CSV table of N, CA and C in Angstrom, one decimal:
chain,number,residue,atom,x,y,z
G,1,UNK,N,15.7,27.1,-44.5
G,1,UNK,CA,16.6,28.2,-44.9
G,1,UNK,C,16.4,29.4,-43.9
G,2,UNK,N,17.4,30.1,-43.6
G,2,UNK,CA,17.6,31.4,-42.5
G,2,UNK,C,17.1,32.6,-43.3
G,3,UNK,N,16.2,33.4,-42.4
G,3,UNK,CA,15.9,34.7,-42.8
G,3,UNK,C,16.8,35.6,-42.3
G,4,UNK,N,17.7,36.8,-43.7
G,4,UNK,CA,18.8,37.3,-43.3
G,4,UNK,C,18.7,38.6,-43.6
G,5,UNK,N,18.3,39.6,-42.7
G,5,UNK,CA,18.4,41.1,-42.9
G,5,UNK,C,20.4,42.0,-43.4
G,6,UNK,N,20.0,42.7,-43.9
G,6,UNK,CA,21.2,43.6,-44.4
G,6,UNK,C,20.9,44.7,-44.3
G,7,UNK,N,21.4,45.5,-43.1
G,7,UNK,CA,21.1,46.9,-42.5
G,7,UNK,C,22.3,47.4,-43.8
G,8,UNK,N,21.5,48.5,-44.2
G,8,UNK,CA,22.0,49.5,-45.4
G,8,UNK,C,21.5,51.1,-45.3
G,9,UNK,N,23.0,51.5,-45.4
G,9,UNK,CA,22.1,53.4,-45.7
G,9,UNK,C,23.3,53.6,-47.2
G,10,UNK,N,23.0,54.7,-47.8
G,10,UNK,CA,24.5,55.1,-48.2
G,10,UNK,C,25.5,55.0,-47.8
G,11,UNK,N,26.5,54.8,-49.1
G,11,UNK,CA,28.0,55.1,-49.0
G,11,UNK,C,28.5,53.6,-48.1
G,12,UNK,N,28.1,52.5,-48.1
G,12,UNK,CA,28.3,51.6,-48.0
G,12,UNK,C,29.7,51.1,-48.6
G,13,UNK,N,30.7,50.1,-48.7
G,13,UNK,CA,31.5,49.5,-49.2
G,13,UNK,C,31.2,48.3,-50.4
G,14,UNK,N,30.9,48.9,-51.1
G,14,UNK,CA,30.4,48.0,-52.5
G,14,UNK,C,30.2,46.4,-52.3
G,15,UNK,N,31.7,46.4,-52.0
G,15,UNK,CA,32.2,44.6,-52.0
G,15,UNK,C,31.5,43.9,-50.8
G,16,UNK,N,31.7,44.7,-49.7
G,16,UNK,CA,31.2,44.2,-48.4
G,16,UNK,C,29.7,44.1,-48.2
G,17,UNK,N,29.1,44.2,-49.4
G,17,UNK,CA,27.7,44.1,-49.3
G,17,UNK,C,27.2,43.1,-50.4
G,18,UNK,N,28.0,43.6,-51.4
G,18,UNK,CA,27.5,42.6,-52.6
G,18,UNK,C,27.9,41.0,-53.0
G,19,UNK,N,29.3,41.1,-51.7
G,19,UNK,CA,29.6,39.5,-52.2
G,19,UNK,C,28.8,38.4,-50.9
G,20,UNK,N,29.1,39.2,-49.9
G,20,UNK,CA,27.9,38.2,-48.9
G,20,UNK,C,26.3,38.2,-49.3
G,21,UNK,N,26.2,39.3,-49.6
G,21,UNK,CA,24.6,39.0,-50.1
G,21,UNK,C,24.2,37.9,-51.5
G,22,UNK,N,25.1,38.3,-52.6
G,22,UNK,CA,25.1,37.0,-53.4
G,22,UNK,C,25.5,35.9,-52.6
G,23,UNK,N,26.3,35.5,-52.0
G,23,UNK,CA,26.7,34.2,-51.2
G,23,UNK,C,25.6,33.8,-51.0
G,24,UNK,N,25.1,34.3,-49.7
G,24,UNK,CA,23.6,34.0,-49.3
G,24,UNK,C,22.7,33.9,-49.5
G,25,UNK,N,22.1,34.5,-50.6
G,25,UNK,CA,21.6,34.2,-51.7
G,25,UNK,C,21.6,32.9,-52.4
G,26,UNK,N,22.6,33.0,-53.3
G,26,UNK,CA,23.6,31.9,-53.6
G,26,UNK,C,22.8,30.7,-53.0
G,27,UNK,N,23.0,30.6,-51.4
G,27,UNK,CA,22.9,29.4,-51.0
G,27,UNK,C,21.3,28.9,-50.5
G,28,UNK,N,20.4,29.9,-50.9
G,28,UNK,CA,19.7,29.6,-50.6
G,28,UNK,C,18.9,30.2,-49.8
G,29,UNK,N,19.0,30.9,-48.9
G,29,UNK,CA,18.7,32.0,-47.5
G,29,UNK,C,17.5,33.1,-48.3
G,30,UNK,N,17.1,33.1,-47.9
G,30,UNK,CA,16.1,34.1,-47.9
G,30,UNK,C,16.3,36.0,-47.4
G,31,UNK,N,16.4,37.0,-48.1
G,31,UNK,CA,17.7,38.1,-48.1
G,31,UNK,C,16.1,39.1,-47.9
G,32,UNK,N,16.5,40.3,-46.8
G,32,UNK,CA,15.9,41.1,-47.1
G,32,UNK,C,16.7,42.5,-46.6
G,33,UNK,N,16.4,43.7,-47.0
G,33,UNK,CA,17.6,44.7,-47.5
G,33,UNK,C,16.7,45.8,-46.2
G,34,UNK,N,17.2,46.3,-45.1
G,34,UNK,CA,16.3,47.1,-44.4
G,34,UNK,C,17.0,48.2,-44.0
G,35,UNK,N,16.4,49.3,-44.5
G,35,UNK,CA,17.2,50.6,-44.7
G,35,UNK,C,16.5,51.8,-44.0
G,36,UNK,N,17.2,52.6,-43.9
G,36,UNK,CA,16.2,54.0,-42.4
G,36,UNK,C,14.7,54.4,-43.3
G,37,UNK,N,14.5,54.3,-44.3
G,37,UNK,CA,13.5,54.5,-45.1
G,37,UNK,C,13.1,53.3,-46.1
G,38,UNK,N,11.6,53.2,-46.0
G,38,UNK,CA,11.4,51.8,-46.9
G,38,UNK,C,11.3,52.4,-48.4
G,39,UNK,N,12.1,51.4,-49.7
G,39,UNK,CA,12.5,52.3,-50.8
G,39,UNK,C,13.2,53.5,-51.2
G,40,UNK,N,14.0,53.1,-50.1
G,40,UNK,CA,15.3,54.4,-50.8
G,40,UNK,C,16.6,53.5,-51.1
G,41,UNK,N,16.6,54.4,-52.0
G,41,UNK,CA,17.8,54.0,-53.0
G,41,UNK,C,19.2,54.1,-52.0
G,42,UNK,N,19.8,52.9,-52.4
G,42,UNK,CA,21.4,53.1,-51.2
G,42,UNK,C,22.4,52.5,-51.9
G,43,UNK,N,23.3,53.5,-52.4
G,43,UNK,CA,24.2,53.8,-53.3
G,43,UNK,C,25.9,52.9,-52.7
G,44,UNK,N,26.5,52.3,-52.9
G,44,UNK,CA,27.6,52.1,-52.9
G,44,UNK,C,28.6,52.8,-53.0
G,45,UNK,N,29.9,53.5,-52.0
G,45,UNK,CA,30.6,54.6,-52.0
G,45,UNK,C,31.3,54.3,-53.4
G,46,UNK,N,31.9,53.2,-54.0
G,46,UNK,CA,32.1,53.1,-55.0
G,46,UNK,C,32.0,53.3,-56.2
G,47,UNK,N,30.1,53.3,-56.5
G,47,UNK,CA,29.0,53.9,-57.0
G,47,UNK,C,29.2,52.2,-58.0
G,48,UNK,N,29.6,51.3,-57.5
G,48,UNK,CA,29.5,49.8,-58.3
G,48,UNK,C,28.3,48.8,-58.0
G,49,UNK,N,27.7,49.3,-56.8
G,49,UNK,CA,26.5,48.7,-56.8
G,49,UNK,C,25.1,49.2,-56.1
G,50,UNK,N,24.0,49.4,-56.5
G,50,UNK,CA,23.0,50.3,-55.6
G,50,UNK,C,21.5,48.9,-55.4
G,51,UNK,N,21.6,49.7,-54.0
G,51,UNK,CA,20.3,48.7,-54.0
G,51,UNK,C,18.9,49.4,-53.1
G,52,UNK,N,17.7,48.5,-53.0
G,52,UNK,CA,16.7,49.4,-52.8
G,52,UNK,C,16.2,49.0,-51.1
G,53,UNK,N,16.3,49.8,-50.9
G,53,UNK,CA,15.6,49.1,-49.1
G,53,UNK,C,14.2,48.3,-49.1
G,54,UNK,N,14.0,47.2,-49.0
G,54,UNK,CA,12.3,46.5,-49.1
G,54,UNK,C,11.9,46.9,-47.8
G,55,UNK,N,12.1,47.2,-46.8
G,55,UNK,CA,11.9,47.3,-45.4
G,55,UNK,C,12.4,48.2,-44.4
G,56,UNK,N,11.4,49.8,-43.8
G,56,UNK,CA,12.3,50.5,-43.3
G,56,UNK,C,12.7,50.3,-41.8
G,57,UNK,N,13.6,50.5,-41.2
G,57,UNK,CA,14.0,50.0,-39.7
G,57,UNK,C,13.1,50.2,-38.8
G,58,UNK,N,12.2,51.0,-39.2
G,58,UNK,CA,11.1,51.2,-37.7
G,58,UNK,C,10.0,50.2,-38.2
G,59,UNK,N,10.1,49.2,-39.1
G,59,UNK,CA,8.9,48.1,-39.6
G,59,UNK,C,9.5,46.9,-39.3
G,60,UNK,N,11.1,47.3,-38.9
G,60,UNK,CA,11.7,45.5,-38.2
G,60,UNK,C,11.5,45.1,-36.9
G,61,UNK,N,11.1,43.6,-37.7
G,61,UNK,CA,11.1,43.2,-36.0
G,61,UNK,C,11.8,42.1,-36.3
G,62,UNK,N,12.6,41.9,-35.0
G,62,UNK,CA,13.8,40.8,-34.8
G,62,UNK,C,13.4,39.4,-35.2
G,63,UNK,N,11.9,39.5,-34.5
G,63,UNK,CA,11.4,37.8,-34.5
G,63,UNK,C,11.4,36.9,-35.5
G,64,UNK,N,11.2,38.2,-37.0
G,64,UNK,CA,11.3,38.1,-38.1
G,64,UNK,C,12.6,37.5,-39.0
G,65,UNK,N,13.6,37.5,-38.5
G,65,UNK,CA,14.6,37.3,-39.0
G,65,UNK,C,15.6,36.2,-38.2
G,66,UNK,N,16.4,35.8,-38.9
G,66,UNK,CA,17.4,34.8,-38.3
G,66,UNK,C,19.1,35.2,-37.9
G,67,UNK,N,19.4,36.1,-39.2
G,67,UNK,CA,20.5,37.1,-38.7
G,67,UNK,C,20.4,38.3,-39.9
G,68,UNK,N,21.1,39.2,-39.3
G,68,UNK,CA,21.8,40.4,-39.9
G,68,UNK,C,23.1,40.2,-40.0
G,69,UNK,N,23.4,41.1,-41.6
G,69,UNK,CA,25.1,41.5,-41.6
G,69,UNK,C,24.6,43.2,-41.8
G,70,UNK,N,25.8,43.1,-41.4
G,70,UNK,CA,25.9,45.2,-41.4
G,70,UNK,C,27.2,44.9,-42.4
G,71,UNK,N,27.1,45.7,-43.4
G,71,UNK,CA,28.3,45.9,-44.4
G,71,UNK,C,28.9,47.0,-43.9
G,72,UNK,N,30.4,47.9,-44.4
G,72,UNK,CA,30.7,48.8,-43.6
G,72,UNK,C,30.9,49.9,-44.8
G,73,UNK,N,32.0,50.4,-44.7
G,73,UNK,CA,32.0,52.2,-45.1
G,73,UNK,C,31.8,53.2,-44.5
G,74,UNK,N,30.8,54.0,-45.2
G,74,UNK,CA,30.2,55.1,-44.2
G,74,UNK,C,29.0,54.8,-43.7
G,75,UNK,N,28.0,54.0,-44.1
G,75,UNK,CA,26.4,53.5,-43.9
G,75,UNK,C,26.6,53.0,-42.5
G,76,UNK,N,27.4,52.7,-41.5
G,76,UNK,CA,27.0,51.7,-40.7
G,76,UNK,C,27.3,53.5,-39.6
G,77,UNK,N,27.7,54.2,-39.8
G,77,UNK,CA,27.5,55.5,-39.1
G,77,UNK,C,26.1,56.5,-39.5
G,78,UNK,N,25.3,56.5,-40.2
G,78,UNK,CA,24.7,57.2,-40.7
G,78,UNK,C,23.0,55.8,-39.7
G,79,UNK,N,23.1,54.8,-39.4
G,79,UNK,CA,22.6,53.8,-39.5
G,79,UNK,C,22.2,53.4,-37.6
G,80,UNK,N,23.6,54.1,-37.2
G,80,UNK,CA,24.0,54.0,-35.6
G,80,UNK,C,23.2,54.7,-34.7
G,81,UNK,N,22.9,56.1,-35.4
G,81,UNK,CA,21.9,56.8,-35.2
G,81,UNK,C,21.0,56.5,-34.7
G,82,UNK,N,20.3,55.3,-35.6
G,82,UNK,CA,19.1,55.4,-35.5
G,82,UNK,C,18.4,54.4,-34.9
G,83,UNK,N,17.4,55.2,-33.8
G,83,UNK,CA,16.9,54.3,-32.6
G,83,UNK,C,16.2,52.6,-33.2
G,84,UNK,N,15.5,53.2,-34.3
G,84,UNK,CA,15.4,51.6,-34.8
G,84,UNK,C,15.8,50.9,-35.0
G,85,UNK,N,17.4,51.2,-35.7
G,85,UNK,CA,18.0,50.2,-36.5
G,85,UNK,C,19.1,48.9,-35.0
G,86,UNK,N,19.2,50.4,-33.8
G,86,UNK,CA,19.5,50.0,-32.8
G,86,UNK,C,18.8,49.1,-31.8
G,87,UNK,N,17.5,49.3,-32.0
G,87,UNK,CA,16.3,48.3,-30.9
G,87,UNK,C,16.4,47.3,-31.7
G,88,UNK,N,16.5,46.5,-33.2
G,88,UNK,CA,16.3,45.6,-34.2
G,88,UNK,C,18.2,44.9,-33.6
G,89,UNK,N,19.0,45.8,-33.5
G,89,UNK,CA,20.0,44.5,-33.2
G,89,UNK,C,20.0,44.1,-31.6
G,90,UNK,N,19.8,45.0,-31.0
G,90,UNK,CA,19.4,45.0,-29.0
G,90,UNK,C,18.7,43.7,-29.2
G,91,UNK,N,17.8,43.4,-30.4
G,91,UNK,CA,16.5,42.3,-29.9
G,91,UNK,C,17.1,41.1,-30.8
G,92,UNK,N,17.9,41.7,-32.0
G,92,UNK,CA,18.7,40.4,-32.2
G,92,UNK,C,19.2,39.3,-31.3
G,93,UNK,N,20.1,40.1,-30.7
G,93,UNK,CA,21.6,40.0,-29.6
G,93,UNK,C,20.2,39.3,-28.6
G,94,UNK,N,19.4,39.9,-28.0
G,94,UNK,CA,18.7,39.1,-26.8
G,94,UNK,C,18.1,37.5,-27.4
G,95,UNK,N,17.9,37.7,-28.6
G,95,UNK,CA,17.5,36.4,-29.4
G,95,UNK,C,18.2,35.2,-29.1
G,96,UNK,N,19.7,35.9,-29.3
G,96,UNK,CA,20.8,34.8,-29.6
G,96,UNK,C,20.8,34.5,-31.0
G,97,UNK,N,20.3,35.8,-31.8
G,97,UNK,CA,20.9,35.1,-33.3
G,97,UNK,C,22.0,35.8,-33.9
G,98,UNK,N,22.3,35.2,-35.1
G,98,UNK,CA,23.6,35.5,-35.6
G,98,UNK,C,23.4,37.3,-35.9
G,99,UNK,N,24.9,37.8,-35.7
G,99,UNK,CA,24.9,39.1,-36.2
G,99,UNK,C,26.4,39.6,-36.6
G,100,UNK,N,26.4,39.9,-37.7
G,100,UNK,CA,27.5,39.9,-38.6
G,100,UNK,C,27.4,41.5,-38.9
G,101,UNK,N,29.1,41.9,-38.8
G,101,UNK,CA,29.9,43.5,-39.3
G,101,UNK,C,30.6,42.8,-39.9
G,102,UNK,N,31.2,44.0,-40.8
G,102,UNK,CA,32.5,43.8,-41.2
G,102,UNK,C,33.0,45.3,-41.2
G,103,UNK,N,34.1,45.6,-41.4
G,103,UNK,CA,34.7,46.8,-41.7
G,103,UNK,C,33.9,47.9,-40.6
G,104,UNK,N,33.6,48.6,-41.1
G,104,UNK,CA,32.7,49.9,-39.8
G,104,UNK,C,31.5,49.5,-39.5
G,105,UNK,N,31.4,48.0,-39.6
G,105,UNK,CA,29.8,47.5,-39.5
G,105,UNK,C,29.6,47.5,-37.6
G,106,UNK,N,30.6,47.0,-37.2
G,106,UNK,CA,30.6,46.9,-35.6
G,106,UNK,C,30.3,48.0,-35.0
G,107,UNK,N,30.4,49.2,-35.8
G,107,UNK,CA,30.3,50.6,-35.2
G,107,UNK,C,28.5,50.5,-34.7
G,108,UNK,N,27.6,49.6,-35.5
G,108,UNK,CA,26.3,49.4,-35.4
G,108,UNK,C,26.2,48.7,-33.6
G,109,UNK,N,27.1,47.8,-33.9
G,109,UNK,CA,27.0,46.8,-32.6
G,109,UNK,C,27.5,47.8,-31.3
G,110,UNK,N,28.1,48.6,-31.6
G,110,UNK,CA,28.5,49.6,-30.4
G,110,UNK,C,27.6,50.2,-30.0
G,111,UNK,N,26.7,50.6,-30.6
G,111,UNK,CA,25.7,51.9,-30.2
G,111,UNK,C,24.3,50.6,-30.2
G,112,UNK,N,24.5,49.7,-29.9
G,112,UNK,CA,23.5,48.7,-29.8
G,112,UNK,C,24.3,47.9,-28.1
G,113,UNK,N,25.1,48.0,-27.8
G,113,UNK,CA,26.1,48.0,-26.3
G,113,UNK,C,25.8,46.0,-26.5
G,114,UNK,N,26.5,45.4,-27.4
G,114,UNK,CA,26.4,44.4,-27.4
G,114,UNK,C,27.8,43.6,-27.4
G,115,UNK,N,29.1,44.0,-27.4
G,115,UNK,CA,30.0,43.8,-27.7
G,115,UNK,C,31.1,43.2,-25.7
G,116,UNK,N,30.2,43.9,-25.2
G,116,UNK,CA,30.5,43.0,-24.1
G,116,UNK,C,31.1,41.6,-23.7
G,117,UNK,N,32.3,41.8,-23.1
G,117,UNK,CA,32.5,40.4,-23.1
G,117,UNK,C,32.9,39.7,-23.9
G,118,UNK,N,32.0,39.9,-25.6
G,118,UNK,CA,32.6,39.1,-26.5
G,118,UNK,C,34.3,39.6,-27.2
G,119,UNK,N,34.6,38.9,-28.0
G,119,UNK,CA,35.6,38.8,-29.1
G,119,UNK,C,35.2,39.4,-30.3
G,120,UNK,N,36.2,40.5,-30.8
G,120,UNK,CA,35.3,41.2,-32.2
G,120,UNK,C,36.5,41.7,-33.3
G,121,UNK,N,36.8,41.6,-34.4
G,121,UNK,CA,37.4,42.6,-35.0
G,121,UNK,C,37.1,43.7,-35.5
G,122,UNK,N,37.6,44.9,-36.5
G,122,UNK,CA,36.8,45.9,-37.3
G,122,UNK,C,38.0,46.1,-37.9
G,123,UNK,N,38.1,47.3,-38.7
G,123,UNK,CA,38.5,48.2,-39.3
G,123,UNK,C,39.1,48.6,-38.1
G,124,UNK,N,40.8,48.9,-38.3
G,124,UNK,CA,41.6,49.9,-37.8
G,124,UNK,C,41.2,51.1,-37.2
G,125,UNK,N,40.4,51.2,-37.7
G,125,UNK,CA,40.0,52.7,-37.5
G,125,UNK,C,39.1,53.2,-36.4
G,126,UNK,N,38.6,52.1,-35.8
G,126,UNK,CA,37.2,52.2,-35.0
G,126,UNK,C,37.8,51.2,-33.8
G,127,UNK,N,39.1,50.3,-34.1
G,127,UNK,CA,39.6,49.4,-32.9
G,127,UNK,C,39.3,50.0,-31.5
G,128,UNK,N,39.6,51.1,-31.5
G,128,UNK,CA,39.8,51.5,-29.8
G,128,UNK,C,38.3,51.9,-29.3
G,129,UNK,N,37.5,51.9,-30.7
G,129,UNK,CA,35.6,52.0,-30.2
G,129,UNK,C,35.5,51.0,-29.5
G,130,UNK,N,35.6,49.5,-30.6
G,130,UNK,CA,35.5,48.0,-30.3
G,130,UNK,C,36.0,48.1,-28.6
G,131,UNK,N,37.2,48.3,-28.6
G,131,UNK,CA,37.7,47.9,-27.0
G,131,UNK,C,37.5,48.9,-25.9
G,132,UNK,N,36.6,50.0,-26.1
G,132,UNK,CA,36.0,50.8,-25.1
G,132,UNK,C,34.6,50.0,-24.7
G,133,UNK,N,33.8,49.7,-26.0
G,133,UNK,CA,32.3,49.3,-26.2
G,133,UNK,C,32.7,47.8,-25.4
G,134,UNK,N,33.7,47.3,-24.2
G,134,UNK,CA,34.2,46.2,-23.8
G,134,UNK,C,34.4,44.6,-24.4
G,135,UNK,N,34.5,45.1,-25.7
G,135,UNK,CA,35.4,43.8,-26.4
G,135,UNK,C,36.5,43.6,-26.2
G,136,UNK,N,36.8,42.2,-26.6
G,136,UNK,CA,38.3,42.0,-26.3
G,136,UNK,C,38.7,41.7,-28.1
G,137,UNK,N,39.3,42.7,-28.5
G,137,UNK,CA,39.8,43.2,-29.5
G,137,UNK,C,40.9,42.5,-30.4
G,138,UNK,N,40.5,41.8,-31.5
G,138,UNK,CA,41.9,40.8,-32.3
G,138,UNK,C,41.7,41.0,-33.7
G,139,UNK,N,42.8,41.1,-34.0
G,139,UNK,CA,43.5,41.3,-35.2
G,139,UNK,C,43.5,40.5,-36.1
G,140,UNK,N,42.4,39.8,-36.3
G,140,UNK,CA,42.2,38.6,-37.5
G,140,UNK,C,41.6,39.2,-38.2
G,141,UNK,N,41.7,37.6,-39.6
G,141,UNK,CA,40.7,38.3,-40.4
G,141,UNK,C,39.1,37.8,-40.5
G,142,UNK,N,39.0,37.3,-39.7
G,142,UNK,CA,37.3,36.7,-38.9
G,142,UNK,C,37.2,36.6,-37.5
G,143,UNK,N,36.7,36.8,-36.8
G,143,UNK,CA,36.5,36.6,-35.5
G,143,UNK,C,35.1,36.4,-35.1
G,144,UNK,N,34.8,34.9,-34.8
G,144,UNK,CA,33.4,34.1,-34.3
G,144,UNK,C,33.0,34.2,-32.5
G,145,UNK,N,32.4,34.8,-31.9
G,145,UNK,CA,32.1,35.0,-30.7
G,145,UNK,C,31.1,34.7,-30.5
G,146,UNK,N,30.4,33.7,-29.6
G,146,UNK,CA,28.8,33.3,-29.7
G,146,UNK,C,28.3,33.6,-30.7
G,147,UNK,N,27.6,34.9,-30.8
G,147,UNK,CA,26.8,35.0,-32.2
G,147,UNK,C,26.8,36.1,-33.1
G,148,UNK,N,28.3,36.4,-32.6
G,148,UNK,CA,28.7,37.4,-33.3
G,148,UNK,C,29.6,36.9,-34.2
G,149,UNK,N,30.0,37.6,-35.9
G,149,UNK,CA,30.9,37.4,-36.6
G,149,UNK,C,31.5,38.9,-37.0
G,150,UNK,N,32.9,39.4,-36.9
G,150,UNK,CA,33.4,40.5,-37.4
G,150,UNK,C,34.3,39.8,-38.4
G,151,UNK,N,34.6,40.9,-38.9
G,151,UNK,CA,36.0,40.8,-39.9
G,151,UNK,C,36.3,42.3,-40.1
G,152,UNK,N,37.3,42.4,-41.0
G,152,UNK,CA,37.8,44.0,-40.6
G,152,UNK,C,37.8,44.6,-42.7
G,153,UNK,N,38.3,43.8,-43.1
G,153,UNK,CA,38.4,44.6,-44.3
G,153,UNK,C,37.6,44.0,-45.7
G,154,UNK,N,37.8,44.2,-46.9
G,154,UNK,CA,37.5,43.7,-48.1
G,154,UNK,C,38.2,42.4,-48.0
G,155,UNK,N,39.1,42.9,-48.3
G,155,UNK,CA,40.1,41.5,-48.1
G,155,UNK,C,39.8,40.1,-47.3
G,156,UNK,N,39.2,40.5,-46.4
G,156,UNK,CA,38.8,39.1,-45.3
G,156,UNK,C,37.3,38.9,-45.4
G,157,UNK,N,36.7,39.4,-47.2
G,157,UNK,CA,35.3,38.8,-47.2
G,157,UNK,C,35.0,37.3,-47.1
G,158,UNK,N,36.2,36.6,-48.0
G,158,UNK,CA,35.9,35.0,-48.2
G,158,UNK,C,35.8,34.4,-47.0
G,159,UNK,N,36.8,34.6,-45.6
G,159,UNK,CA,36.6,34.1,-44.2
G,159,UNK,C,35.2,34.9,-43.9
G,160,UNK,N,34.7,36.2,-43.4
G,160,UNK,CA,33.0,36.4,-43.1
G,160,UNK,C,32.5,35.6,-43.5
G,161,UNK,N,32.3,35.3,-45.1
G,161,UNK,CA,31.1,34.7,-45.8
G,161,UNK,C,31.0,33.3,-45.6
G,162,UNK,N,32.3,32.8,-45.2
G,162,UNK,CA,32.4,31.2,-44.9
G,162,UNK,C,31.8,31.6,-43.5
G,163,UNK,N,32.3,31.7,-42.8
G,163,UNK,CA,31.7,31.6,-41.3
G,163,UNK,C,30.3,32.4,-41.1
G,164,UNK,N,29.9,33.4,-42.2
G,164,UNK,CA,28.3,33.1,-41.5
G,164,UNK,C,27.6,32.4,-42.4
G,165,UNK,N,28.1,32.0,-43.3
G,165,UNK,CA,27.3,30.7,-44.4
G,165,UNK,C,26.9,29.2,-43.3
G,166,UNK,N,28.6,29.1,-42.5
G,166,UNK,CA,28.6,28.1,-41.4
G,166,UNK,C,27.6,28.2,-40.4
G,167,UNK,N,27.5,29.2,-39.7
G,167,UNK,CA,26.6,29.8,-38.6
G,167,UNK,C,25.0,29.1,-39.0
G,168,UNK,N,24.4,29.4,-40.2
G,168,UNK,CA,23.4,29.4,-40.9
G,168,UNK,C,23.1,28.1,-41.2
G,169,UNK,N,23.9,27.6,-41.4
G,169,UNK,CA,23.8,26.2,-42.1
G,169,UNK,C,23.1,25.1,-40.8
């Protein structure tokens, strides 16, 4: 079974964190929650689900893990920031392991300069980041690139969760 980090700060998107994580769970994977601080509380912008960081970003190490998802909202800006959470996907991406956004989660992969080359979607709102940060930018509701998985909204959780349930398997 795959060891699977979930970079989280506040104001996250409720859904986008809570149904892949149960999935993966769910299936069996082994889940660990790693947040800018170890044990802070990180609240859902929705306020429908809160969870606790086991692990703070300056205590991850890549080797440790098999993939990350970045959930989106406002967490994955608050999260970009930070040089740790940034050296932990840099060393993902050099790994070759899986690394999963959804919604403003790619905003992580940007400021991590990994998007190169690959295929990515996001949230509307950040598209013309994605295609500066030199992705080649599509309008689906999943998009699999080597070892990258994006999707863009709530709506396109059941395609994410299949395709990095697949990745994993």
């Amino acid at each position: 079974m795959a060891k699977v980090a979930f970079l989280l700060a506040g104001g996250f998107e409720d859904s986008e964190m809570k149904n892949p994580y149960e999935a993966i769970k769910e299936a069996g994977h082994e889940t660990t929650i790693i947040g800018l601080e170890k044990g802070a509380e990180c609240k859902g912008k929705k306020g429908t689900v809160s969870y606790t960081a086991e692990l703070a970003s300056s205590e991850a190490k890549a080797s440790d893990f098999d993939a990350v998802v970045i959930p989106g909202g406002s967490a994955p800006e608050a999260l970009r920031v930070n040089d740790d959470v940034v050296r932990f996907v840099k060393e993902l991406n050099e790994q070759g392991k899986l690394i999963s956004g959804i919604c403003h989660g790619p905003q992580v992969m940007i400021s991590a300069d990994i998007l190169k080359g690959k295929a990515a979607t996001c949230y509307i709102g950040i598209r013309d980041d994605v295609k500066l940060a030199g992705a080649d930018y599509k309008d689906e509701e999943v998009v699999v690139s080597e070892n990258l998985v994006t999707s863009r909204t709530p709506n396109d959780e059941p395609a994410f969760i299949r395709e990095i349930l697949a990745k994993l398997a």
